[in-house]
mmCIF file of C-alpha atoms in Angstrom:
data_model
loop_
_atom_site.group_PDB
_atom_site.id
_atom_site.type_symbol
_atom_site.label_atom_id
_atom_site.label_comp_id
_atom_site.label_asym_id
_atom_site.label_seq_id
_atom_site.Cartn_x
_atom_site.Cartn_y
_atom_site.Cartn_z
ATOM 1 C CA GLN A 275 100.973 112.637 120.569
ATOM 2 C CA TYR A 276 97.508 111.440 121.050
ATOM 3 C CA ALA A 277 97.476 109.915 117.612
ATOM 4 C CA SER A 278 100.619 107.938 118.809
ATOM 5 C CA ASN A 279 98.851 106.757 121.984
ATOM 6 C CA VAL A 280 95.806 105.585 120.007
ATOM 7 C CA TYR A 281 98.008 103.730 117.584
ATOM 8 C CA GLU A 282 99.932 102.123 120.328
ATOM 9 C CA ALA A 283 96.440 100.892 121.775
ATOM 10 C CA ALA A 284 95.726 99.631 118.340
ATOM 11 C CA VAL A 285 98.820 97.588 118.127
ATOM 12 C CA ILE A 286 98.269 96.132 121.571
ATOM 13 C CA ALA A 287 94.706 95.127 120.684
ATOM 14 C CA ASN A 288 95.909 93.463 117.607
ATOM 15 C CA LEU A 289 98.653 91.467 119.302
ATOM 16 C CA ASP A 290 95.928 90.536 121.845
ATOM 17 C CA GLY A 291 94.001 89.074 118.957
ATOM 18 C CA SER A 292 91.278 91.857 119.097
ATOM 19 C CA GLU A 293 91.417 92.536 115.368
ATOM 20 C CA GLU A 294 88.073 94.636 115.147
ATOM 21 C CA ASP A 295 89.181 96.746 118.091
ATOM 22 C CA ALA A 296 92.623 97.198 116.416
ATOM 23 C CA VAL A 297 90.917 98.312 113.180
ATOM 24 C CA ALA A 298 88.705 100.806 114.882
ATOM 25 C CA ARG A 299 91.762 102.350 116.765
ATOM 26 C CA LEU A 300 93.798 102.374 113.522
ATOM 27 C CA GLU A 301 91.140 104.284 111.787
ATOM 28 C CA GLN A 302 90.904 106.763 114.679
ATOM 29 C CA ALA A 303 94.795 107.054 114.664
ATOM 30 C CA LEU A 304 94.697 108.122 110.958
ATOM 31 C CA ARG A 305 91.884 110.572 111.574
ATOM 32 C CA LEU A 306 94.111 112.035 114.419
ATOM 33 C CA GLY A 307 97.084 112.360 111.828
ATOM 34 C CA TYR A 308 99.003 109.257 112.354
ATOM 35 C CA ASN A 309 101.630 108.520 109.524
ATOM 36 C CA ARG A 310 100.216 106.000 106.982
ATOM 37 C CA ASP A 311 103.738 105.042 106.016
ATOM 38 C CA ASP A 312 104.796 104.208 109.558
ATOM 39 C CA MET A 313 101.735 102.208 109.972
ATOM 40 C CA MET A 314 102.427 100.064 106.718
ATOM 41 C CA ARG A 315 105.946 99.336 107.954
ATOM 42 C CA ASP A 316 105.012 98.077 111.351
ATOM 43 C CA PRO A 317 105.780 94.447 111.704
ATOM 44 C CA GLU A 318 103.235 94.086 114.458
ATOM 45 C CA LEU A 319 100.518 94.673 111.905
ATOM 46 C CA ALA A 320 101.723 92.001 109.479
ATOM 47 C CA ASN A 321 98.392 89.986 109.785
ATOM 48 C CA LEU A 322 96.281 93.115 108.962
ATOM 49 C CA ARG A 323 98.611 93.648 105.873
ATOM 50 C CA LYS A 324 98.374 90.085 104.873
ATOM 51 C CA SER A 325 94.600 90.052 105.003
ATOM 52 C CA GLY A 326 94.381 93.362 103.167
ATOM 53 C CA ARG A 327 92.610 95.185 105.969
ATOM 54 C CA LEU A 328 95.454 97.568 106.725
ATOM 55 C CA GLN A 329 95.540 98.640 103.047
ATOM 56 C CA ALA A 330 91.726 99.026 103.123
ATOM 57 C CA ILE A 331 91.874 101.375 106.092
ATOM 58 C CA ILE A 332 94.594 103.399 104.627
ATOM 59 C CA ALA A 333 92.950 103.681 101.251
ATOM 60 C CA GLY A 334 89.914 105.163 103.026
ATOM 61 C CA TYR A 335 92.175 108.016 104.292
ATOM 62 C CA ARG A 336 94.410 108.573 101.291
ATOM 63 C CA SER A 337 92.827 111.747 100.313
ATOM 64 C CA THR A 338 92.924 113.176 103.757
ATOM 65 C CA PRO A 339 95.989 115.382 104.353
ATOM 66 C CA GLN A 340 98.638 114.225 106.780
ATOM 67 C CA ARG A 341 99.213 116.450 109.860
#
């Protein structure tokens, strides 16, 4: 559940316009095992998908097994 809490904090930071904070928290959520597919589908991260940042974050963790 901790990964979900970190993810929710990332979404809030992103919606608040704190993109760098959001990116750092998304990376942390992935390290904690947050589901990449759920992250890619989240409409509240559309700006990060559009800029390619979300794909770059996820690509960095592709080889890490999901928990």
